């Protein structure tokens, strides 16, 4: 869901930041080999993105055309918050627009889990809510939450900033913040364990926006539905 923008056309270059999949940026050109595309702008800087991740929506022929396809990183991508509710999945949450769904893997002490993720971007942040069903509910909840946290840390190669226990809904839960390497981003995560289902909420944004009203609105809107 996130594409890295680097300050030079190679995978070892510093990451200027990340943008949401589907974002439109101004095309500045390509390197000689054509495997990296030069785009504008992120945090006020031009940068490079791997060309296989780029789809050219229009050929930029003039400055006027460039301005027509350019979008600022902090501009709203989706307008309007709405409730995303699924009694079948067991939760309700408020999101800035209807999300996209993806399937990935989450590794815990209960084994590798099929992890269904719903994500959407808005005003410089990516919001996700996902769930995974445990094969055996006999596992100690704290062990499941610990191993899910460790897998998320490992997959993002992040540094754990802080963590505390959640019990506001009567379910086992955790909240923690982590910082991925070589970016200005922060990732806020909440985990909830209800019976044999693990729920994961994440917000990927900048440090400055990590505790904004939008972020707190999303996190605090999540409710587990009674069975």
mmCIF file of N, CA, C and O in Angstrom, residues 78-166:
data_model
loop_
_atom_site.group_PDB
_atom_site.id
_atom_site.type_symbol
_atom_site.label_atom_id
_atom_site.label_comp_id
_atom_site.label_asym_id
_atom_site.label_seq_id
_atom_site.Cartn_x
_atom_site.Cartn_y
_atom_site.Cartn_z
ATOM 1 N N UNK A 78 -9.269 11.069 -0.353
ATOM 2 C CA UNK A 78 -10.633 10.574 -0.246
ATOM 3 C C UNK A 78 -11.394 11.563 0.622
ATOM 4 O O UNK A 78 -10.886 12.011 1.642
ATOM 5 N N UNK A 79 -12.586 11.919 0.226
ATOM 6 C CA UNK A 79 -13.348 12.900 0.975
ATOM 7 C C UNK A 79 -14.459 12.201 1.743
ATOM 8 O O UNK A 79 -15.219 11.422 1.176
ATOM 9 N N UNK A 80 -14.559 12.478 3.029
ATOM 10 C CA UNK A 80 -15.672 11.977 3.815
ATOM 11 C C UNK A 80 -15.359 10.713 4.584
ATOM 12 O O UNK A 80 -14.987 9.697 4.011
ATOM 13 N N UNK A 81 -15.520 10.781 5.907
ATOM 14 C CA UNK A 81 -15.363 9.605 6.752
ATOM 15 C C UNK A 81 -16.679 8.854 6.778
ATOM 16 O O UNK A 81 -17.757 9.447 6.763
ATOM 17 N N UNK A 82 -16.590 7.539 6.789
ATOM 18 C CA UNK A 82 -17.802 6.733 6.827
ATOM 19 C C UNK A 82 -17.565 5.461 7.621
ATOM 20 O O UNK A 82 -16.428 5.012 7.787
ATOM 21 N N UNK A 83 -18.647 4.899 8.111
ATOM 22 C CA UNK A 83 -18.562 3.690 8.939
ATOM 23 C C UNK A 83 -18.415 2.461 8.057
ATOM 24 O O UNK A 83 -19.175 2.260 7.110
ATOM 25 N N UNK A 84 -17.413 1.662 8.393
ATOM 26 C CA UNK A 84 -17.191 0.375 7.723
ATOM 27 C C UNK A 84 -17.558 -0.695 8.750
ATOM 28 O O UNK A 84 -16.863 -0.897 9.730
ATOM 29 N N UNK A 85 -18.696 -1.361 8.529
ATOM 30 C CA UNK A 85 -19.219 -2.303 9.522
ATOM 31 C C UNK A 85 -19.462 -3.659 8.895
ATOM 32 O O UNK A 85 -19.994 -3.760 7.788
ATOM 33 N N UNK A 86 -19.034 -4.693 9.608
ATOM 34 C CA UNK A 86 -19.251 -6.050 9.124
ATOM 35 C C UNK A 86 -19.546 -6.972 10.300
ATOM 36 O O UNK A 86 -18.631 -7.390 11.007
ATOM 37 N N UNK A 87 -20.821 -7.278 10.550
ATOM 38 C CA UNK A 87 -21.138 -8.240 11.613
ATOM 39 C C UNK A 87 -20.463 -9.593 11.388
ATOM 40 O O UNK A 87 -20.076 -10.273 12.346
ATOM 41 N N UNK A 88 -20.298 -9.961 10.112
ATOM 42 C CA UNK A 88 -19.646 -11.240 9.800
ATOM 43 C C UNK A 88 -18.203 -11.254 10.263
ATOM 44 O O UNK A 88 -17.704 -12.252 10.797
ATOM 45 N N UNK A 89 -17.502 -10.122 10.079
ATOM 46 C CA UNK A 89 -16.106 -10.035 10.498
ATOM 47 C C UNK A 89 -15.969 -9.640 11.957
ATOM 48 O O UNK A 89 -14.886 -9.728 12.522
ATOM 49 N N UNK A 90 -17.049 -9.146 12.551
ATOM 50 C CA UNK A 90 -17.049 -8.910 13.980
ATOM 51 C C UNK A 90 -16.564 -7.554 14.439
ATOM 52 O O UNK A 90 -16.214 -7.385 15.605
ATOM 53 N N UNK A 91 -16.562 -6.545 13.562
ATOM 54 C CA UNK A 91 -16.106 -5.239 14.000
ATOM 55 C C UNK A 91 -16.764 -4.131 13.188
ATOM 56 O O UNK A 91 -17.331 -4.355 12.113
ATOM 57 N N UNK A 92 -16.666 -2.926 13.730
ATOM 58 C CA UNK A 92 -17.068 -1.722 13.015
ATOM 59 C C UNK A 92 -16.006 -0.662 13.272
ATOM 60 O O UNK A 92 -15.408 -0.612 14.350
ATOM 61 N N UNK A 93 -15.737 0.172 12.256
ATOM 62 C CA UNK A 93 -14.700 1.188 12.370
ATOM 63 C C UNK A 93 -15.040 2.320 11.409
ATOM 64 O O UNK A 93 -15.735 2.100 10.406
ATOM 65 N N UNK A 94 -14.595 3.521 11.714
ATOM 66 C CA UNK A 94 -14.803 4.663 10.837
ATOM 67 C C UNK A 94 -13.541 4.884 10.012
ATOM 68 O O UNK A 94 -12.435 4.953 10.561
ATOM 69 N N UNK A 95 -13.706 4.982 8.681
ATOM 70 C CA UNK A 95 -12.585 5.147 7.762
ATOM 71 C C UNK A 95 -12.852 6.316 6.812
ATOM 72 O O UNK A 95 -14.008 6.623 6.522
ATOM 73 N N UNK A 96 -11.786 6.938 6.291
ATOM 74 C CA UNK A 96 -11.964 8.024 5.319
ATOM 75 C C UNK A 96 -12.183 7.476 3.911
ATOM 76 O O UNK A 96 -11.314 7.506 3.058
ATOM 77 N N UNK A 97 -13.378 6.920 3.662
ATOM 78 C CA UNK A 97 -13.667 6.312 2.374
ATOM 79 C C UNK A 97 -13.637 4.807 2.464
ATOM 80 O O UNK A 97 -13.122 4.222 3.414
ATOM 81 N N UNK A 98 -14.219 4.138 1.474
ATOM 82 C CA UNK A 98 -14.240 2.679 1.478
ATOM 83 C C UNK A 98 -12.862 2.131 1.140
ATOM 84 O O UNK A 98 -12.207 2.606 0.212
ATOM 85 N N UNK A 99 -12.401 1.126 1.890
ATOM 86 C CA UNK A 99 -11.026 0.647 1.733
ATOM 87 C C UNK A 99 -10.868 -0.405 0.643
ATOM 88 O O UNK A 99 -11.833 -0.986 0.155
ATOM 89 N N UNK A 100 -9.593 -0.641 0.294
ATOM 90 C CA UNK A 100 -9.213 -1.763 -0.559
ATOM 91 C C UNK A 100 -8.870 -2.948 0.323
ATOM 92 O O UNK A 100 -8.399 -2.783 1.450
ATOM 93 N N UNK A 101 -9.070 -4.153 -0.189
ATOM 94 C CA UNK A 101 -8.772 -5.354 0.575
ATOM 95 C C UNK A 101 -7.571 -6.084 -0.018
ATOM 96 O O UNK A 101 -7.449 -6.203 -1.235
ATOM 97 N N UNK A 102 -6.680 -6.538 0.873
ATOM 98 C CA UNK A 102 -5.534 -7.351 0.473
ATOM 99 C C UNK A 102 -5.381 -8.513 1.450
ATOM 100 O O UNK A 102 -5.856 -8.447 2.585
ATOM 101 N N UNK A 103 -4.707 -9.550 0.996
ATOM 102 C CA UNK A 103 -4.422 -10.725 1.833
ATOM 103 C C UNK A 103 -2.916 -10.845 1.994
ATOM 104 O O UNK A 103 -2.163 -10.757 1.023
ATOM 105 N N UNK A 104 -2.460 -11.034 3.236
ATOM 106 C CA UNK A 104 -1.040 -11.248 3.486
ATOM 107 C C UNK A 104 -0.899 -12.282 4.591
ATOM 108 O O UNK A 104 -1.883 -12.901 5.004
ATOM 109 N N UNK A 105 0.325 -12.479 5.062
ATOM 110 C CA UNK A 105 0.590 -13.469 6.110
ATOM 111 C C UNK A 105 1.070 -12.782 7.370
ATOM 112 O O UNK A 105 1.800 -11.787 7.322
ATOM 113 N N UNK A 106 0.627 -13.293 8.507
ATOM 114 C CA UNK A 106 1.063 -12.802 9.810
ATOM 115 C C UNK A 106 1.546 -14.003 10.602
ATOM 116 O O UNK A 106 0.850 -15.013 10.692
ATOM 117 N N UNK A 107 2.748 -13.909 11.165
ATOM 118 C CA UNK A 107 3.348 -15.044 11.859
ATOM 119 C C UNK A 107 3.238 -14.862 13.369
ATOM 120 O O UNK A 107 3.672 -13.847 13.914
ATOM 121 N N UNK A 108 2.645 -15.863 14.043
ATOM 122 C CA UNK A 108 2.477 -15.814 15.496
ATOM 123 C C UNK A 108 2.855 -17.165 16.080
ATOM 124 O O UNK A 108 3.173 -18.118 15.353
ATOM 125 N N UNK A 109 2.763 -17.265 17.404
ATOM 126 C CA UNK A 109 3.036 -18.545 18.055
ATOM 127 C C UNK A 109 1.998 -19.600 17.693
ATOM 128 O O UNK A 109 2.209 -20.790 17.912
ATOM 129 N N UNK A 110 0.870 -19.166 17.156
ATOM 130 C CA UNK A 110 -0.154 -20.103 16.696
ATOM 131 C C UNK A 110 0.099 -20.558 15.268
ATOM 132 O O UNK A 110 -0.669 -21.326 14.709
ATOM 133 N N UNK A 111 1.186 -20.085 14.661
ATOM 134 C CA UNK A 111 1.528 -20.439 13.294
ATOM 135 C C UNK A 111 1.317 -19.269 12.347
ATOM 136 O O UNK A 111 0.967 -18.158 12.765
ATOM 137 N N UNK A 112 1.548 -19.518 11.052
ATOM 138 C CA UNK A 112 1.341 -18.494 10.029
ATOM 139 C C UNK A 112 -0.157 -18.325 9.797
ATOM 140 O O UNK A 112 -0.876 -19.294 9.545
ATOM 141 N N UNK A 113 -0.643 -17.083 9.908
ATOM 142 C CA UNK A 113 -2.062 -16.806 9.795
ATOM 143 C C UNK A 113 -2.355 -16.069 8.491
ATOM 144 O O UNK A 113 -1.562 -15.246 8.045
ATOM 145 N N UNK A 114 -3.498 -16.366 7.890
ATOM 146 C CA UNK A 114 -3.974 -15.601 6.744
ATOM 147 C C UNK A 114 -4.564 -14.295 7.260
ATOM 148 O O UNK A 114 -5.508 -14.291 8.045
ATOM 149 N N UNK A 115 -3.986 -13.187 6.822
ATOM 150 C CA UNK A 115 -4.290 -11.871 7.376
ATOM 151 C C UNK A 115 -5.003 -11.040 6.314
ATOM 152 O O UNK A 115 -4.428 -10.698 5.282
ATOM 153 N N UNK A 116 -6.283 -10.751 6.537
ATOM 154 C CA UNK A 116 -7.072 -9.931 5.619
ATOM 155 C C UNK A 116 -6.990 -8.476 6.059
ATOM 156 O O UNK A 116 -7.297 -8.160 7.210
ATOM 157 N N UNK A 117 -6.576 -7.593 5.151
ATOM 158 C CA UNK A 117 -6.318 -6.197 5.495
ATOM 159 C C UNK A 117 -7.160 -5.273 4.623
ATOM 160 O O UNK A 117 -7.189 -5.409 3.395
ATOM 161 N N UNK A 118 -7.828 -4.317 5.258
ATOM 162 C CA UNK A 118 -8.581 -3.277 4.571
ATOM 163 C C UNK A 118 -7.850 -1.957 4.784
ATOM 164 O O UNK A 118 -7.565 -1.582 5.930
ATOM 165 N N UNK A 119 -7.512 -1.249 3.708
ATOM 166 C CA UNK A 119 -6.685 -0.054 3.850
ATOM 167 C C UNK A 119 -7.191 1.079 2.969
ATOM 168 O O UNK A 119 -7.796 0.861 1.914
ATOM 169 N N UNK A 120 -6.920 2.300 3.424
ATOM 170 C CA UNK A 120 -7.243 3.498 2.657
ATOM 171 C C UNK A 120 -6.336 4.627 3.118
ATOM 172 O O UNK A 120 -5.818 4.608 4.238
ATOM 173 N N UNK A 121 -6.111 5.605 2.237
ATOM 174 C CA UNK A 121 -5.247 6.728 2.558
ATOM 175 C C UNK A 121 -6.011 8.030 2.613
ATOM 176 O O UNK A 121 -7.017 8.217 1.918
ATOM 177 N N UNK A 122 -5.534 8.954 3.463
ATOM 178 C CA UNK A 122 -6.197 10.243 3.610
ATOM 179 C C UNK A 122 -5.259 11.227 4.293
ATOM 180 O O UNK A 122 -4.702 10.932 5.354
ATOM 181 N N UNK A 123 -5.050 12.387 3.682
ATOM 182 C CA UNK A 123 -4.294 13.492 4.265
ATOM 183 C C UNK A 123 -2.955 13.048 4.859
ATOM 184 O O UNK A 123 -2.657 13.275 6.029
ATOM 185 N N UNK A 124 -2.141 12.394 4.038
ATOM 186 C CA UNK A 124 -0.794 12.036 4.459
ATOM 187 C C UNK A 124 -0.687 10.855 5.394
ATOM 188 O O UNK A 124 0.348 10.660 6.030
ATOM 189 N N UNK A 125 -1.737 10.051 5.504
ATOM 190 C CA UNK A 125 -1.700 8.872 6.382
ATOM 191 C C UNK A 125 -2.368 7.695 5.683
ATOM 192 O O UNK A 125 -3.256 7.870 4.842
ATOM 193 N N UNK A 126 -1.937 6.486 6.032
ATOM 194 C CA UNK A 126 -2.567 5.260 5.550
ATOM 195 C C UNK A 126 -3.173 4.534 6.743
ATOM 196 O O UNK A 126 -2.495 4.284 7.741
ATOM 197 N N UNK A 127 -4.467 4.234 6.644
ATOM 198 C CA UNK A 127 -5.204 3.583 7.716
ATOM 199 C C UNK A 127 -5.509 2.149 7.294
ATOM 200 O O UNK A 127 -6.002 1.919 6.192
ATOM 201 N N UNK A 128 -5.232 1.190 8.174
ATOM 202 C CA UNK A 128 -5.563 -0.198 7.876
ATOM 203 C C UNK A 128 -6.239 -0.843 9.080
ATOM 204 O O UNK A 128 -5.942 -0.521 10.222
ATOM 205 N N UNK A 129 -7.160 -1.738 8.779
ATOM 206 C CA UNK A 129 -7.756 -2.596 9.798
ATOM 207 C C UNK A 129 -7.793 -3.994 9.212
ATOM 208 O O UNK A 129 -8.193 -4.194 8.062
ATOM 209 N N UNK A 130 -7.319 -4.958 9.984
ATOM 210 C CA UNK A 130 -7.235 -6.316 9.478
ATOM 211 C C UNK A 130 -7.561 -7.330 10.555
ATOM 212 O O UNK A 130 -7.679 -6.993 11.741
ATOM 213 N N UNK A 131 -7.725 -8.563 10.137
ATOM 214 C CA UNK A 131 -8.016 -9.620 11.102
ATOM 215 C C UNK A 131 -7.410 -10.928 10.613
ATOM 216 O O UNK A 131 -7.156 -11.114 9.415
ATOM 217 N N UNK A 132 -7.188 -11.824 11.556
ATOM 218 C CA UNK A 132 -6.702 -13.166 11.247
ATOM 219 C C UNK A 132 -7.316 -14.135 12.245
ATOM 220 O O UNK A 132 -7.375 -13.844 13.445
ATOM 221 N N UNK A 133 -7.792 -15.265 11.758
ATOM 222 C CA UNK A 133 -8.379 -16.288 12.629
ATOM 223 C C UNK A 133 -7.301 -17.247 13.101
ATOM 224 O O UNK A 133 -6.495 -17.751 12.302
ATOM 225 N N UNK A 134 -7.278 -17.512 14.406
ATOM 226 C CA UNK A 134 -6.291 -18.415 14.981
ATOM 227 C C UNK A 134 -6.745 -19.859 14.803
ATOM 228 O O UNK A 134 -7.935 -20.161 14.934
ATOM 229 N N UNK A 135 -5.808 -20.750 14.506
ATOM 230 C CA UNK A 135 -6.184 -22.159 14.328
ATOM 231 C C UNK A 135 -6.537 -22.839 15.638
ATOM 232 O O UNK A 135 -7.203 -23.861 15.653
ATOM 233 N N UNK A 136 -6.070 -22.280 16.767
ATOM 234 C CA UNK A 136 -6.308 -22.910 18.066
ATOM 235 C C UNK A 136 -6.447 -21.820 19.115
ATOM 236 O O UNK A 136 -5.494 -21.086 19.381
ATOM 237 N N UNK A 137 -7.617 -21.691 19.724
ATOM 238 C CA UNK A 137 -7.861 -20.638 20.701
ATOM 239 C C UNK A 137 -7.254 -20.935 22.060
ATOM 240 O O UNK A 137 -7.394 -20.147 22.994
ATOM 241 N N UNK A 138 -6.565 -22.084 22.219
ATOM 242 C CA UNK A 138 -5.996 -22.453 23.509
ATOM 243 C C UNK A 138 -4.701 -21.715 23.816
ATOM 244 O O UNK A 138 -4.177 -21.813 24.911
ATOM 245 N N UNK A 139 -4.145 -20.961 22.871
ATOM 246 C CA UNK A 139 -2.910 -20.239 23.109
ATOM 247 C C UNK A 139 -3.137 -19.109 24.107
ATOM 248 O O UNK A 139 -4.192 -18.470 24.126
ATOM 249 N N UNK A 140 -2.138 -18.872 24.939
ATOM 250 C CA UNK A 140 -2.185 -17.776 25.893
ATOM 251 C C UNK A 140 -2.288 -16.449 25.140
ATOM 252 O O UNK A 140 -1.469 -16.159 24.269
ATOM 253 N N UNK A 141 -3.290 -15.606 25.445
ATOM 254 C CA UNK A 141 -3.467 -14.343 24.714
ATOM 255 C C UNK A 141 -2.222 -13.468 24.677
ATOM 256 O O UNK A 141 -1.903 -12.882 23.638
ATOM 257 N N UNK A 142 -1.516 -13.368 25.800
ATOM 258 C CA UNK A 142 -0.335 -12.498 25.828
ATOM 259 C C UNK A 142 0.738 -12.989 24.871
ATOM 260 O O UNK A 142 1.459 -12.187 24.262
ATOM 261 N N UNK A 143 0.837 -14.315 24.696
ATOM 262 C CA UNK A 143 1.834 -14.862 23.771
ATOM 263 C C UNK A 143 1.457 -14.536 22.326
ATOM 264 O O UNK A 143 2.326 -14.216 21.506
ATOM 265 N N UNK A 144 0.177 -14.623 21.999
ATOM 266 C CA UNK A 144 -0.280 -14.298 20.650
ATOM 267 C C UNK A 144 -0.017 -12.827 20.355
ATOM 268 O O UNK A 144 0.494 -12.464 19.289
ATOM 269 N N UNK A 145 -0.339 -11.948 21.298
ATOM 270 C CA UNK A 145 -0.138 -10.518 21.094
ATOM 271 C C UNK A 145 1.345 -10.180 20.986
ATOM 272 O O UNK A 145 1.754 -9.357 20.164
ATOM 273 N N UNK A 146 2.163 -10.829 21.813
ATOM 274 C CA UNK A 146 3.611 -10.605 21.752
ATOM 275 C C UNK A 146 4.172 -11.016 20.404
ATOM 276 O O UNK A 146 4.971 -10.295 19.787
ATOM 277 N N UNK A 147 3.776 -12.204 19.924
ATOM 278 C CA UNK A 147 4.344 -12.703 18.675
ATOM 279 C C UNK A 147 3.822 -11.903 17.473
ATOM 280 O O UNK A 147 4.554 -11.680 16.506
ATOM 281 N N UNK A 148 2.565 -11.438 17.524
ATOM 282 C CA UNK A 148 2.051 -10.586 16.450
ATOM 283 C C UNK A 148 2.808 -9.267 16.412
ATOM 284 O O UNK A 148 3.164 -8.764 15.341
ATOM 285 N N UNK A 149 3.067 -8.695 17.582
ATOM 286 C CA UNK A 149 3.859 -7.460 17.650
ATOM 287 C C UNK A 149 5.250 -7.683 17.084
ATOM 288 O O UNK A 149 5.740 -6.872 16.281
ATOM 289 N N UNK A 150 5.882 -8.770 17.484
ATOM 290 C CA UNK A 150 7.242 -9.036 17.014
ATOM 291 C C UNK A 150 7.290 -9.247 15.509
ATOM 292 O O UNK A 150 8.252 -8.833 14.845
ATOM 293 N N UNK A 151 6.239 -9.885 14.937
ATOM 294 C CA UNK A 151 6.215 -10.087 13.497
ATOM 295 C C UNK A 151 6.059 -8.765 12.761
ATOM 296 O O UNK A 151 6.712 -8.536 11.736
ATOM 297 N N UNK A 152 5.219 -7.882 13.274
ATOM 298 C CA UNK A 152 5.053 -6.570 12.648
ATOM 299 C C UNK A 152 6.345 -5.764 12.729
ATOM 300 O O UNK A 152 6.741 -5.096 11.773
ATOM 301 N N UNK A 153 7.018 -5.832 13.865
ATOM 302 C CA UNK A 153 8.301 -5.138 14.016
ATOM 303 C C UNK A 153 9.320 -5.675 13.023
ATOM 304 O O UNK A 153 10.057 -4.917 12.390
ATOM 305 N N UNK A 154 9.362 -7.006 12.891
ATOM 306 C CA UNK A 154 10.336 -7.618 11.983
ATOM 307 C C UNK A 154 10.024 -7.289 10.528
ATOM 308 O O UNK A 154 10.924 -7.000 9.733
ATOM 309 N N UNK A 155 8.743 -7.319 10.151
ATOM 310 C CA UNK A 155 8.383 -7.073 8.755
ATOM 311 C C UNK A 155 8.670 -5.636 8.352
ATOM 312 O O UNK A 155 9.017 -5.366 7.202
ATOM 313 N N UNK A 156 8.543 -4.702 9.292
ATOM 314 C CA UNK A 156 8.815 -3.298 9.001
ATOM 315 C C UNK A 156 10.238 -2.901 9.363
ATOM 316 O O UNK A 156 10.643 -1.767 9.113
ATOM 317 N N UNK A 157 10.975 -3.841 9.974
ATOM 318 C CA UNK A 157 12.328 -3.563 10.468
ATOM 319 C C UNK A 157 12.310 -2.300 11.344
ATOM 320 O O UNK A 157 13.196 -1.444 11.262
ATOM 321 N N UNK A 158 11.269 -2.216 12.163
ATOM 322 C CA UNK A 158 11.053 -1.012 12.949
ATOM 323 C C UNK A 158 11.637 -1.070 14.344
ATOM 324 O O UNK A 158 12.004 -2.130 14.854
ATOM 325 N N UNK A 159 11.714 0.092 14.963
ATOM 326 C CA UNK A 159 12.150 0.235 16.349
ATOM 327 C C UNK A 159 10.940 0.523 17.223
ATOM 328 O O UNK A 159 10.156 1.443 16.937
ATOM 329 N N UNK A 160 10.755 -0.266 18.283
ATOM 330 C CA UNK A 160 9.633 -0.076 19.189
ATOM 331 C C UNK A 160 9.869 1.172 20.029
ATOM 332 O O UNK A 160 10.895 1.299 20.706
ATOM 333 N N UNK A 161 8.916 2.104 19.997
ATOM 334 C CA UNK A 161 9.046 3.357 20.743
ATOM 335 C C UNK A 161 8.390 3.239 22.114
ATOM 336 O O UNK A 161 8.975 3.599 23.133
ATOM 337 N N UNK A 162 7.157 2.745 22.148
ATOM 338 C CA UNK A 162 6.460 2.542 23.424
ATOM 339 C C UNK A 162 5.360 1.516 23.224
ATOM 340 O O UNK A 162 5.002 1.169 22.096
ATOM 341 N N UNK A 163 4.834 1.019 24.341
ATOM 342 C CA UNK A 163 3.804 -0.021 24.295
ATOM 343 C C UNK A 163 3.029 -0.020 25.601
ATOM 344 O O UNK A 163 3.600 0.229 26.665
ATOM 345 N N UNK A 164 1.712 -0.262 25.533
ATOM 346 C CA UNK A 164 0.944 -0.452 26.753
ATOM 347 C C UNK A 164 -0.239 -1.370 26.482
ATOM 348 O O UNK A 164 -0.635 -1.604 25.336
ATOM 349 N N UNK A 165 -0.798 -1.908 27.555
ATOM 350 C CA UNK A 165 -1.890 -2.872 27.488
ATOM 351 C C UNK A 165 -3.210 -2.135 27.298
ATOM 352 O O UNK A 165 -3.440 -1.073 27.880
ATOM 353 N N UNK A 166 -4.089 -2.715 26.464
ATOM 354 C CA UNK A 166 -5.437 -2.190 26.253
ATOM 355 C C UNK A 166 -6.440 -3.145 26.885
ATOM 356 O O UNK A 166 -6.365 -4.353 26.688
#
